[in-house]
JSON list of C-alpha atoms in Angstrom, two decimals:
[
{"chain": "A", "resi": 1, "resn": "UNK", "atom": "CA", "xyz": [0.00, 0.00, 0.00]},
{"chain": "A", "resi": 2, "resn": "UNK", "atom": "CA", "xyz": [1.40, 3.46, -0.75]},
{"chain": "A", "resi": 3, "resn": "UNK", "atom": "CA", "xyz": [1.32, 6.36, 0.97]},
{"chain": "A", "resi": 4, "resn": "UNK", "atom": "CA", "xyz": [-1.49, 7.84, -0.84]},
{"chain": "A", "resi": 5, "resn": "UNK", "atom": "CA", "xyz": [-3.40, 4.84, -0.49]},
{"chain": "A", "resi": 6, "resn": "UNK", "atom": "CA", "xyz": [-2.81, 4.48, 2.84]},
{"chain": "A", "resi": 7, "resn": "UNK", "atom": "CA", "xyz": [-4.31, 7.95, 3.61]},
{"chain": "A", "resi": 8, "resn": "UNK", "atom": "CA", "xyz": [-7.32, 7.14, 1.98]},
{"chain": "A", "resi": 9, "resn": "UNK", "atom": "CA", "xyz": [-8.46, 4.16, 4.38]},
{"chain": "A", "resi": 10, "resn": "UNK", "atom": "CA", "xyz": [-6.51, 6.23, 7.26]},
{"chain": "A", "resi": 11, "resn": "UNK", "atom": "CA", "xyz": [-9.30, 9.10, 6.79]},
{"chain": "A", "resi": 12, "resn": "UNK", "atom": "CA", "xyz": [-11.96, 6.34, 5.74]},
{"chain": "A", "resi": 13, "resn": "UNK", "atom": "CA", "xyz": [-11.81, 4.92, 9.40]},
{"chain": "A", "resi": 14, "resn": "UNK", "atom": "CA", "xyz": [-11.48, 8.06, 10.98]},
{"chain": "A", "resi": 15, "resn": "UNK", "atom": "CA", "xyz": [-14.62, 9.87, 9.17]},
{"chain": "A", "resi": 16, "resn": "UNK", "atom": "CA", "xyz": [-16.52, 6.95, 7.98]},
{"chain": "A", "resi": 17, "resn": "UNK", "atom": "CA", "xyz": [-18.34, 7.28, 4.57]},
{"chain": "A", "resi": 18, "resn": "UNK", "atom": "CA", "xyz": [-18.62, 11.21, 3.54]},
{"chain": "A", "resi": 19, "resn": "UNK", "atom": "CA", "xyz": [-22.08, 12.95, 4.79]},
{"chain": "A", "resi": 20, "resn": "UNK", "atom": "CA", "xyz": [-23.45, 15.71, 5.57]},
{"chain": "A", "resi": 21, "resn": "UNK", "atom": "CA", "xyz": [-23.14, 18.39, 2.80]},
{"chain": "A", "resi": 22, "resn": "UNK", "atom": "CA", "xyz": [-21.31, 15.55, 1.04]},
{"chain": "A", "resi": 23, "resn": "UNK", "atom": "CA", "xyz": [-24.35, 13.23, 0.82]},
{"chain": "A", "resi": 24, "resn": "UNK", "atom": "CA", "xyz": [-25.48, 14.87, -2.36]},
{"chain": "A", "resi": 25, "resn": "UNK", "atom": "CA", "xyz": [-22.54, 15.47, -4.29]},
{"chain": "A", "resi": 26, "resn": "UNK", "atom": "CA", "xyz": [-21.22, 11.80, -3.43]},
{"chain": "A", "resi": 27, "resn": "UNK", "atom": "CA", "xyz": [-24.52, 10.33, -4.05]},
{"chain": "A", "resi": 28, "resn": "UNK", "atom": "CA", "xyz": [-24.47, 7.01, -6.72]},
{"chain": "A", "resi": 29, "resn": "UNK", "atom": "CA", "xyz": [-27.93, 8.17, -7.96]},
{"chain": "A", "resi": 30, "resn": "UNK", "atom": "CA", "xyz": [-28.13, 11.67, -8.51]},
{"chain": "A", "resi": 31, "resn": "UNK", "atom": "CA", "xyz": [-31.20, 13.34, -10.80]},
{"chain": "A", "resi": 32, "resn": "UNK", "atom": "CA", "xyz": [-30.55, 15.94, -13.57]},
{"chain": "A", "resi": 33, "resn": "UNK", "atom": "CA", "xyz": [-31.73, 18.37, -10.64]},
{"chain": "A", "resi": 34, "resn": "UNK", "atom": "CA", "xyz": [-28.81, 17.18, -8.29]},
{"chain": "A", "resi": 35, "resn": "UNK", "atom": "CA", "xyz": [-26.23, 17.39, -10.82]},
{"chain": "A", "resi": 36, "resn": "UNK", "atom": "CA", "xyz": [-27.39, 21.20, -11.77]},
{"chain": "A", "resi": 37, "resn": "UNK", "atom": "CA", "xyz": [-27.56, 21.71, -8.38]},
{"chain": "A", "resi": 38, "resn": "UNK", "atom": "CA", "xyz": [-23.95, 20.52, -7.86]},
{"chain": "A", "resi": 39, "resn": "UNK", "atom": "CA", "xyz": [-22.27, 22.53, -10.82]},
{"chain": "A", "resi": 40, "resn": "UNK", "atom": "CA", "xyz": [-24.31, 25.78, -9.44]},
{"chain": "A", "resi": 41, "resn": "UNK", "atom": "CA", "xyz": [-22.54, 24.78, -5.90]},
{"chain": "A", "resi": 42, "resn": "UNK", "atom": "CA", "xyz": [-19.54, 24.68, -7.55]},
{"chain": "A", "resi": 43, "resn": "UNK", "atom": "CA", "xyz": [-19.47, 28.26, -8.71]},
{"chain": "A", "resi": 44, "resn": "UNK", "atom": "CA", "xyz": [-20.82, 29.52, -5.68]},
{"chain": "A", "resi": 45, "resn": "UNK", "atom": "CA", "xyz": [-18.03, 27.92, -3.06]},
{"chain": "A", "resi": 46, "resn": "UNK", "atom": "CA", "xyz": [-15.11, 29.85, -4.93]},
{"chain": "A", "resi": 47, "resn": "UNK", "atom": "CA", "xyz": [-13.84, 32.66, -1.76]},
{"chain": "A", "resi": 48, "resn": "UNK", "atom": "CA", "xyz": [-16.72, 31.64, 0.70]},
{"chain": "A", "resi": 49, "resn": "UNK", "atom": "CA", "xyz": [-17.61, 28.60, 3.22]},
{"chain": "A", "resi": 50, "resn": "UNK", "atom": "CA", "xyz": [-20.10, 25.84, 2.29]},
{"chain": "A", "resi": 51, "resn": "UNK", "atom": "CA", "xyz": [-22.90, 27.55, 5.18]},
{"chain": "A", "resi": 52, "resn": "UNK", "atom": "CA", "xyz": [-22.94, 30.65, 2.68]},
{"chain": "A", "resi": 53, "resn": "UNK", "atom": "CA", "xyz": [-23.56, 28.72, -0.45]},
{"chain": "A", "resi": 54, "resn": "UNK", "atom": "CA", "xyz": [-26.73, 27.04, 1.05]},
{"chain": "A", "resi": 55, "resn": "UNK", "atom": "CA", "xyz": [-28.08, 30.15, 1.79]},
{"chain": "A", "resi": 56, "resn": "UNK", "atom": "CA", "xyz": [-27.64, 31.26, -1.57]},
{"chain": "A", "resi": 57, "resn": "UNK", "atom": "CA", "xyz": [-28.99, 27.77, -3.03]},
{"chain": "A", "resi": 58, "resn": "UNK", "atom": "CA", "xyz": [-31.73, 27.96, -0.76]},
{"chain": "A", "resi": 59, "resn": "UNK", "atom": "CA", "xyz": [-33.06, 31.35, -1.98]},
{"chain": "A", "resi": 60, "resn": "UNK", "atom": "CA", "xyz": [-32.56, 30.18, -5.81]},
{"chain": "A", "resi": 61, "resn": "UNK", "atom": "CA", "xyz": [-34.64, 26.60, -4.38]},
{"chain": "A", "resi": 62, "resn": "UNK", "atom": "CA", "xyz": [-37.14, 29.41, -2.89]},
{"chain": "A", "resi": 63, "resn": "UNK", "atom": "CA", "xyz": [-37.53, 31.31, -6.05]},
{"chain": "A", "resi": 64, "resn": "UNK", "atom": "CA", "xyz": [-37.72, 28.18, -8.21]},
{"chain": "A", "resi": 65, "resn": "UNK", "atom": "CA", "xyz": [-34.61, 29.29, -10.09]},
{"chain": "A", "resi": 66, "resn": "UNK", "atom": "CA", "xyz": [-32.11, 26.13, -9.14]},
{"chain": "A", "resi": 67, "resn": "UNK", "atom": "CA", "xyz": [-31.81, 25.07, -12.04]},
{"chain": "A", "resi": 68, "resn": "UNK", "atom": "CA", "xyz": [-29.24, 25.90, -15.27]},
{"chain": "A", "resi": 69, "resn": "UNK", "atom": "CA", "xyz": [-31.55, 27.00, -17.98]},
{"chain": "A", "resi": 70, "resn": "UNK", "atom": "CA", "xyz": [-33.89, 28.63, -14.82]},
{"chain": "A", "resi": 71, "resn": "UNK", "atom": "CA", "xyz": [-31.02, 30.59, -14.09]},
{"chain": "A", "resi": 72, "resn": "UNK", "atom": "CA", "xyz": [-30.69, 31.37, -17.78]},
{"chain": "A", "resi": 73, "resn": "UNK", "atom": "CA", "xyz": [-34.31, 32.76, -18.15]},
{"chain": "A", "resi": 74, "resn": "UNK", "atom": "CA", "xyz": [-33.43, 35.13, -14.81]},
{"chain": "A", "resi": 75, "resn": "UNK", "atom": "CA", "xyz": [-30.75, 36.89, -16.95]},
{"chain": "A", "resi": 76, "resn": "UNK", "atom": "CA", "xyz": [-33.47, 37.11, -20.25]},
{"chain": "A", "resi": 77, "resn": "UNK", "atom": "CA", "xyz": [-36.28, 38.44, -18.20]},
{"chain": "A", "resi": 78, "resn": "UNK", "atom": "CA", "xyz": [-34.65, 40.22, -15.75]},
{"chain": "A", "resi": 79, "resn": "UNK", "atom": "CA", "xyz": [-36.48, 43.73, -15.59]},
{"chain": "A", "resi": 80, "resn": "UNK", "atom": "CA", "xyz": [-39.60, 41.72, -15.35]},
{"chain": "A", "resi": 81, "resn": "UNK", "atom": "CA", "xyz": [-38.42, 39.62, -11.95]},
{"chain": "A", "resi": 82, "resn": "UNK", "atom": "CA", "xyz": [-38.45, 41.42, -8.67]},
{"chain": "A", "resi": 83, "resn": "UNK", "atom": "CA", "xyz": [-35.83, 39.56, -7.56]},
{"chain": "A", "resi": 84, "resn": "UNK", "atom": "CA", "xyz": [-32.51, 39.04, -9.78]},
{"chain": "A", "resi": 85, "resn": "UNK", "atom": "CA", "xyz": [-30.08, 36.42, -9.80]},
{"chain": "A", "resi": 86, "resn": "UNK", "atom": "CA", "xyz": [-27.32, 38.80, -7.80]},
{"chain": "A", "resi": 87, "resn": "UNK", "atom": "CA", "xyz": [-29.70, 39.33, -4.84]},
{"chain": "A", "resi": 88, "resn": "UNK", "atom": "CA", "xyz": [-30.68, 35.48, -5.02]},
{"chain": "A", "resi": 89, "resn": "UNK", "atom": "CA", "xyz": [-26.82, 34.13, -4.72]},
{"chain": "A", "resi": 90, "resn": "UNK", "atom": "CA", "xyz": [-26.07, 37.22, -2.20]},
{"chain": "A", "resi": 91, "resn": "UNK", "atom": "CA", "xyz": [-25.14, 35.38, 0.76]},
{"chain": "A", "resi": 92, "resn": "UNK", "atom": "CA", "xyz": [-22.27, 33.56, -1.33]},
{"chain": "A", "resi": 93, "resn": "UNK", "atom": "CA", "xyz": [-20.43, 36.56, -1.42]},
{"chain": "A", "resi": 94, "resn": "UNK", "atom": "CA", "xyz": [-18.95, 38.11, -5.18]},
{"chain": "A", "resi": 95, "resn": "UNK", "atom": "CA", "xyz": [-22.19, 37.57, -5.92]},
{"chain": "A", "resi": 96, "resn": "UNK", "atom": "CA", "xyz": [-21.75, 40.26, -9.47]},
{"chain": "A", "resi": 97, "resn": "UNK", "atom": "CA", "xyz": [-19.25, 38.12, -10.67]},
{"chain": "A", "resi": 98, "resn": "UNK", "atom": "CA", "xyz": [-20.28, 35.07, -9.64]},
{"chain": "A", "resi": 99, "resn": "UNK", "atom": "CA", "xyz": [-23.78, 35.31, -11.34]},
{"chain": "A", "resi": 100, "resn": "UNK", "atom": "CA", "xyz": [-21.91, 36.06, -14.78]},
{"chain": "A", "resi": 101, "resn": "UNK", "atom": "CA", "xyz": [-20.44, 33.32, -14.00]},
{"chain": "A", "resi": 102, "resn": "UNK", "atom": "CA", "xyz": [-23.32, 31.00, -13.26]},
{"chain": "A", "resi": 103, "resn": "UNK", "atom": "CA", "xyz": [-25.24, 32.73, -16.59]},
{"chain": "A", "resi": 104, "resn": "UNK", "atom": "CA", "xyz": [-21.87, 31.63, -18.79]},
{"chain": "A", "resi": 105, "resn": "UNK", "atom": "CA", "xyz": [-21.82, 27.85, -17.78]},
{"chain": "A", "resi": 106, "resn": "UNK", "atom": "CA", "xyz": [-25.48, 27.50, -17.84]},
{"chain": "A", "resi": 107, "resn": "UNK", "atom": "CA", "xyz": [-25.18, 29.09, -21.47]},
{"chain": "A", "resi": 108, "resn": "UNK", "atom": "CA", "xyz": [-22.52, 26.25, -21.76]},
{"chain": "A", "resi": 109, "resn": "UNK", "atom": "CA", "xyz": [-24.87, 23.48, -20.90]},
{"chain": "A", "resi": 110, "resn": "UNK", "atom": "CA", "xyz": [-28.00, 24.22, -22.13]},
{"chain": "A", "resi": 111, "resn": "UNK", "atom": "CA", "xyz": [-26.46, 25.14, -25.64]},
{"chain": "A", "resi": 112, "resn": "UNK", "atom": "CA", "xyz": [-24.35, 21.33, -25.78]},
{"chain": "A", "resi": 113, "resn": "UNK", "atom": "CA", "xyz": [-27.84, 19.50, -24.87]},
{"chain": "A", "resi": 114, "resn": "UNK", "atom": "CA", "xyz": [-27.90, 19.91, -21.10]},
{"chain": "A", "resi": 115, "resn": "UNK", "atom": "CA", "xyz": [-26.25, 17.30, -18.55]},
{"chain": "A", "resi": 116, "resn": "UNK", "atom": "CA", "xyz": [-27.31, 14.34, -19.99]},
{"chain": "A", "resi": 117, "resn": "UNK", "atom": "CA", "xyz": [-25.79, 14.69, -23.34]},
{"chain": "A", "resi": 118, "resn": "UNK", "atom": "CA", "xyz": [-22.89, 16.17, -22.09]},
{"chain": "A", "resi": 119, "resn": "UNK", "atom": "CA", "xyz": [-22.01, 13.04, -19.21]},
{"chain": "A", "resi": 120, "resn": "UNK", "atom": "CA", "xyz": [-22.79, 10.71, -22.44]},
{"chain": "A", "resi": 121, "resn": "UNK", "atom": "CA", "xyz": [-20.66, 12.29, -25.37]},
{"chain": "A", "resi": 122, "resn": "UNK", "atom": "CA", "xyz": [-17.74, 11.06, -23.79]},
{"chain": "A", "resi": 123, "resn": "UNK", "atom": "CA", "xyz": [-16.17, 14.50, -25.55]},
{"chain": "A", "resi": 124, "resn": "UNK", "atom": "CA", "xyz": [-12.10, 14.86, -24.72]},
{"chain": "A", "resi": 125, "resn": "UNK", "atom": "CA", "xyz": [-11.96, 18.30, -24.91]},
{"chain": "A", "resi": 126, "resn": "UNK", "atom": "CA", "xyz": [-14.62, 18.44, -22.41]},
{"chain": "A", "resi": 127, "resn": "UNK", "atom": "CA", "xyz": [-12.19, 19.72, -19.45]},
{"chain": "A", "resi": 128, "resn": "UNK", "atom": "CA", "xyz": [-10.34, 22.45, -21.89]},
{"chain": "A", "resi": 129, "resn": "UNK", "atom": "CA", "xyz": [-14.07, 23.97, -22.88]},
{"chain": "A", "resi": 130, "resn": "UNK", "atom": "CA", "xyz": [-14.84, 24.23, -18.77]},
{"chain": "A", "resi": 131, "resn": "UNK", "atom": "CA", "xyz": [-11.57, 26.34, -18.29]},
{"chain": "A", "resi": 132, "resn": "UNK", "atom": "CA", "xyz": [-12.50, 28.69, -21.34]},
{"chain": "A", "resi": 133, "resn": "UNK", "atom": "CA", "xyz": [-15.44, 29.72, -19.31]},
{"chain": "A", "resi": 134, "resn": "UNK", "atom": "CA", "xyz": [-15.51, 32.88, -17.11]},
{"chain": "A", "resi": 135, "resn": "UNK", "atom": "CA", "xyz": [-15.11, 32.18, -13.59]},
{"chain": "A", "resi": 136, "resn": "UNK", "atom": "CA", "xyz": [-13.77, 28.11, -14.21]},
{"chain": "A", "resi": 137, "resn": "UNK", "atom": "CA", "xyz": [-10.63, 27.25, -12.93]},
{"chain": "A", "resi": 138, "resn": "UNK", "atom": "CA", "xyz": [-9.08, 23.81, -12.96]},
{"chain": "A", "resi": 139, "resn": "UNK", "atom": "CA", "xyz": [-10.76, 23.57, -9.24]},
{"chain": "A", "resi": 140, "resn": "UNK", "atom": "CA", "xyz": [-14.10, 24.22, -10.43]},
{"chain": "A", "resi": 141, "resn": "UNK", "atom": "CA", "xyz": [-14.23, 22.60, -13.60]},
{"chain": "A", "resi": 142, "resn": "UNK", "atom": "CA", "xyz": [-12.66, 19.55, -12.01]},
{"chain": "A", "resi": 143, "resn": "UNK", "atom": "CA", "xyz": [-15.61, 19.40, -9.08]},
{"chain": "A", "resi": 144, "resn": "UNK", "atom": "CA", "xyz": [-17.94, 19.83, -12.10]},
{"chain": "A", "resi": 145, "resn": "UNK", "atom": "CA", "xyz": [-16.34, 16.55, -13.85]},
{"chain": "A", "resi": 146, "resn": "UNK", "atom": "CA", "xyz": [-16.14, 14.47, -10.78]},
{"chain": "A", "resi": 147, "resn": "UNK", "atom": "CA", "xyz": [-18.93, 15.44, -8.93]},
{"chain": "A", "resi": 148, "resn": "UNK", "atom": "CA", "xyz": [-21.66, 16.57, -11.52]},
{"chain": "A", "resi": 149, "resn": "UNK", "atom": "CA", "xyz": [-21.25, 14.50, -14.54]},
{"chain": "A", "resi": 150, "resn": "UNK", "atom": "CA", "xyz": [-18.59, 11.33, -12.51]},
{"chain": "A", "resi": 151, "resn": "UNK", "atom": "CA", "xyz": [-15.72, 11.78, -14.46]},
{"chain": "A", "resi": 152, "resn": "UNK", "atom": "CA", "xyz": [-12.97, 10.33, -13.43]},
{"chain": "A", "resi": 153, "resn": "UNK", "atom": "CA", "xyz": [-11.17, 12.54, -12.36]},
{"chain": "A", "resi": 154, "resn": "UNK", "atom": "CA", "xyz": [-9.73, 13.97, -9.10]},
{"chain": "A", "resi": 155, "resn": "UNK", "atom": "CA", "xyz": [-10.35, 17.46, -7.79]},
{"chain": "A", "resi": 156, "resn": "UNK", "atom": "CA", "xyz": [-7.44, 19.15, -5.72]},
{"chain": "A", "resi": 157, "resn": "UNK", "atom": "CA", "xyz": [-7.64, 22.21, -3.68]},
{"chain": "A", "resi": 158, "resn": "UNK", "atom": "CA", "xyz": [-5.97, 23.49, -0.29]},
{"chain": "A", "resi": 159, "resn": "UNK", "atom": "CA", "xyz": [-6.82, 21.10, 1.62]},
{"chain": "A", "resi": 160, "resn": "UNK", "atom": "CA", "xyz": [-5.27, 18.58, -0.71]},
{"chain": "A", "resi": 161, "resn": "UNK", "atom": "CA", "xyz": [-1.64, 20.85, -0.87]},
{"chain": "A", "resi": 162, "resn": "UNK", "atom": "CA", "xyz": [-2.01, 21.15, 3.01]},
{"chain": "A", "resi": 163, "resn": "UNK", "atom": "CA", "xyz": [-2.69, 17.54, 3.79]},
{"chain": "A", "resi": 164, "resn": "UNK", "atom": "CA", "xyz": [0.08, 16.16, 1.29]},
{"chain": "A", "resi": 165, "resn": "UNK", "atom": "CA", "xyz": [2.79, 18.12, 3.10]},
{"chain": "A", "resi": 166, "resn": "UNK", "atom": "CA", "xyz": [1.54, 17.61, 6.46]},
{"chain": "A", "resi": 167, "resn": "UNK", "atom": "CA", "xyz": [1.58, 14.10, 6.04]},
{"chain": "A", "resi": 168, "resn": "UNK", "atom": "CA", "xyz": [4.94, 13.82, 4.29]},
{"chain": "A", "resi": 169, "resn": "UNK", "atom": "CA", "xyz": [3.39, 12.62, 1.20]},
{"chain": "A", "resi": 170, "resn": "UNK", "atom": "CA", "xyz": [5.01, 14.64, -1.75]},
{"chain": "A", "resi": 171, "resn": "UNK", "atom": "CA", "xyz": [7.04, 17.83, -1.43]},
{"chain": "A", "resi": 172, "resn": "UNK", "atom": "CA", "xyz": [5.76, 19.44, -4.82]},
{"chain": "A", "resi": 173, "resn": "UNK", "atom": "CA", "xyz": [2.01, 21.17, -4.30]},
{"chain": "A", "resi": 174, "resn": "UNK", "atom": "CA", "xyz": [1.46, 22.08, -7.58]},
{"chain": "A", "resi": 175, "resn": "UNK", "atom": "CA", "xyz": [-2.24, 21.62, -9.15]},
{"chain": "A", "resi": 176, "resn": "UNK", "atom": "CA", "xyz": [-1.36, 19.61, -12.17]},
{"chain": "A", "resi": 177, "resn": "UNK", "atom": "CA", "xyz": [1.72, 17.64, -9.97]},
{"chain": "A", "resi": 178, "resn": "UNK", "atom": "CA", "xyz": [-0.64, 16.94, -7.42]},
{"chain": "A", "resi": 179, "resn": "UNK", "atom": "CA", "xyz": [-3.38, 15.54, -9.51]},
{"chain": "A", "resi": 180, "resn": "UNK", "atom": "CA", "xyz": [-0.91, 13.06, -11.27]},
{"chain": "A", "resi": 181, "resn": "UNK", "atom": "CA", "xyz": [0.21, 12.09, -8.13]},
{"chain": "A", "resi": 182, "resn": "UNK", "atom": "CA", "xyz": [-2.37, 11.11, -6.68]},
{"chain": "A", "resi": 183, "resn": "UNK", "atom": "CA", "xyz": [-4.38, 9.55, -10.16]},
{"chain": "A", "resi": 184, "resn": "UNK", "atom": "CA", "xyz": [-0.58, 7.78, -10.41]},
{"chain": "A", "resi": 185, "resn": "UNK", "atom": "CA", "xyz": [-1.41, 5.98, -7.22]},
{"chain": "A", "resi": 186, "resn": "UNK", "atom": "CA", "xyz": [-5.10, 5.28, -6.32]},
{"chain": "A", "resi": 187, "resn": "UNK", "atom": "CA", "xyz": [-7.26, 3.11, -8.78]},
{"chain": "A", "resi": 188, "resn": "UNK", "atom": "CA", "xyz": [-9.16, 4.99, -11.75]},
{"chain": "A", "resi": 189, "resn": "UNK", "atom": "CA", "xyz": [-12.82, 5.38, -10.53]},
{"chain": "A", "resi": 190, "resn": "UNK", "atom": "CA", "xyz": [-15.12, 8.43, -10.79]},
{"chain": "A", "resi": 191, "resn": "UNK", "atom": "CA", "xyz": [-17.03, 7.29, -6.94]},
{"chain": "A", "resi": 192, "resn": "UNK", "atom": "CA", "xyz": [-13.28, 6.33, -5.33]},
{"chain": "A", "resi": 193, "resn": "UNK", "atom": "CA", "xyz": [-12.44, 10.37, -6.39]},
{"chain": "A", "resi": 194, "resn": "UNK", "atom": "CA", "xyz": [-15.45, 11.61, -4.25]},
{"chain": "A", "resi": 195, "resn": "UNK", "atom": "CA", "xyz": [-14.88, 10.05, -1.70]},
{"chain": "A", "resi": 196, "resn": "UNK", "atom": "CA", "xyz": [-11.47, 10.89, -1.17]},
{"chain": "A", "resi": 197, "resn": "UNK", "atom": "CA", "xyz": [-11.72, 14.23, -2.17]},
{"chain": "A", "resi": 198, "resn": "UNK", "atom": "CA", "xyz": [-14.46, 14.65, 0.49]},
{"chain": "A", "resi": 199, "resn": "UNK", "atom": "CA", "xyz": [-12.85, 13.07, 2.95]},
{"chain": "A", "resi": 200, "resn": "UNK", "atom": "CA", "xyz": [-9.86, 15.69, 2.84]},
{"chain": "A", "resi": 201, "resn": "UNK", "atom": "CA", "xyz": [-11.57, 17.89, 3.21]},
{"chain": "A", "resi": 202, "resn": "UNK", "atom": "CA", "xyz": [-13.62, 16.58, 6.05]},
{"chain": "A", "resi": 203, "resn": "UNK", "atom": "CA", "xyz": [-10.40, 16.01, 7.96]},
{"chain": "A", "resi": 204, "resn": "UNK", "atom": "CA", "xyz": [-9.15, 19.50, 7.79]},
{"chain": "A", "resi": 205, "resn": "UNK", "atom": "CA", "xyz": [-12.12, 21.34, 9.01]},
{"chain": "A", "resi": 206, "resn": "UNK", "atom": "CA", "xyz": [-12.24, 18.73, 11.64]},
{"chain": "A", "resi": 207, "resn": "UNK", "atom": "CA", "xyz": [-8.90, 20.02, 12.42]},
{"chain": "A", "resi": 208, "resn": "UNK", "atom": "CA", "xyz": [-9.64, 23.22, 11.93]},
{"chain": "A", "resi": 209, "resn": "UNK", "atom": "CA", "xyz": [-12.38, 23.00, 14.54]},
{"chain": "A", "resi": 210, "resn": "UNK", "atom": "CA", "xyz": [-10.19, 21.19, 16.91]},
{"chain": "A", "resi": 211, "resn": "UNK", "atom": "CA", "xyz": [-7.98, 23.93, 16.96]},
{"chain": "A", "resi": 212, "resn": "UNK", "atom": "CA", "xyz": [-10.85, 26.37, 17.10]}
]
């Protein structure tokens, strides 16, 4: 077992299986609604905690607007809606950019076919076309593959760089060298990725609240 490996079922008996705000996004039977809801989540987490983004997703959920081409109408008819899609995703913080952001991939997914036909083209350029849009980074559009449409894949963040060298595990913290690292060394599955991710960063907020 390597050390990568080894940190996996480490965290696995410490946490248990991932729940909690995890229980959607590492569900094994998620709707077209979940999966919308997931890449809207995605967006929204960038510079904020997880307890902002539900208030935000709650509001949309309120104004029946959680949804990608819902949140495309909002921007069409927008002098005709009392409430727009800035005040809606408020609580998220950024919220300006971030609902350009939200309008450009929802243009994205709505114009290839929605989520279904884009999880089923199977298209290998799918990754590069995330990062060309406003507001994706390899972060985001890598929780969008793995956790919206279960590509495998395997998202890295800070918690990832923070846990590696804590734990001795690689000295290099780079995005791209951390994600070949760790896709050298665990086996190649989409619901494996979530998991682990999740479990990451489970661990360091437990820390974080330890120390707290």
């Amino acid at each position: 077992m390597n050390k990568v490996e080894k940190l996996y079922f480490d965290l696995l008996k410490k946490h248990g299986q991932p729940g909690g705000q995890w229980r959607l996004w590492c569900s094994r039977k998620k709707t077209r609604t979940d999966r919308e809801e997931i890449i809207i989540g995605a967006i929204l987490t960038q510079n904020t905690n997880w307890r902002n983004v539900e208030k935000a997703i709650l509001n949309l959920k309120r104004h029946r607007a959680c949804s990608l081409d819902k949140i495309l109408k909002l921007e069409e008819n927008i002098r005709q809606r009392r409430t727009s899609l800035r005040e809606m995703i408020r609580p998220a913080g950024f919220f300006n950019a971030k609902a350009r952001y939200l309008v450009e991939v929802s243009r994205f997914f709505v114009e290839q076919g929605g989520i279904r036909k884009v999880m089923n083209d199977h298209n290998p350029h799918l990754r590069e076309q995330l990062l060309l849009l406003k507001g994706v980074g390899p972060e985001t559009a890598d929780s969008i593959l793995n956790y919206a449409l279960d590509k495998p894949i395997f998202v890295i963040d800070k918690y990832t760089q923070r846990i590696t060298v804590a734990e001795k595990i690689t000295r290099k913290s780079s995005y791209a060298h951390l994600q070949k690292f760790f896709m050298d060394r665990i086996k190649n599955d989409w619901r494996f990725y979530q998991n682990f991710h999740a479990l990451i960063v489970i661990e360091n907020k437990f820390k974080n609240n330890a120390k707290s």
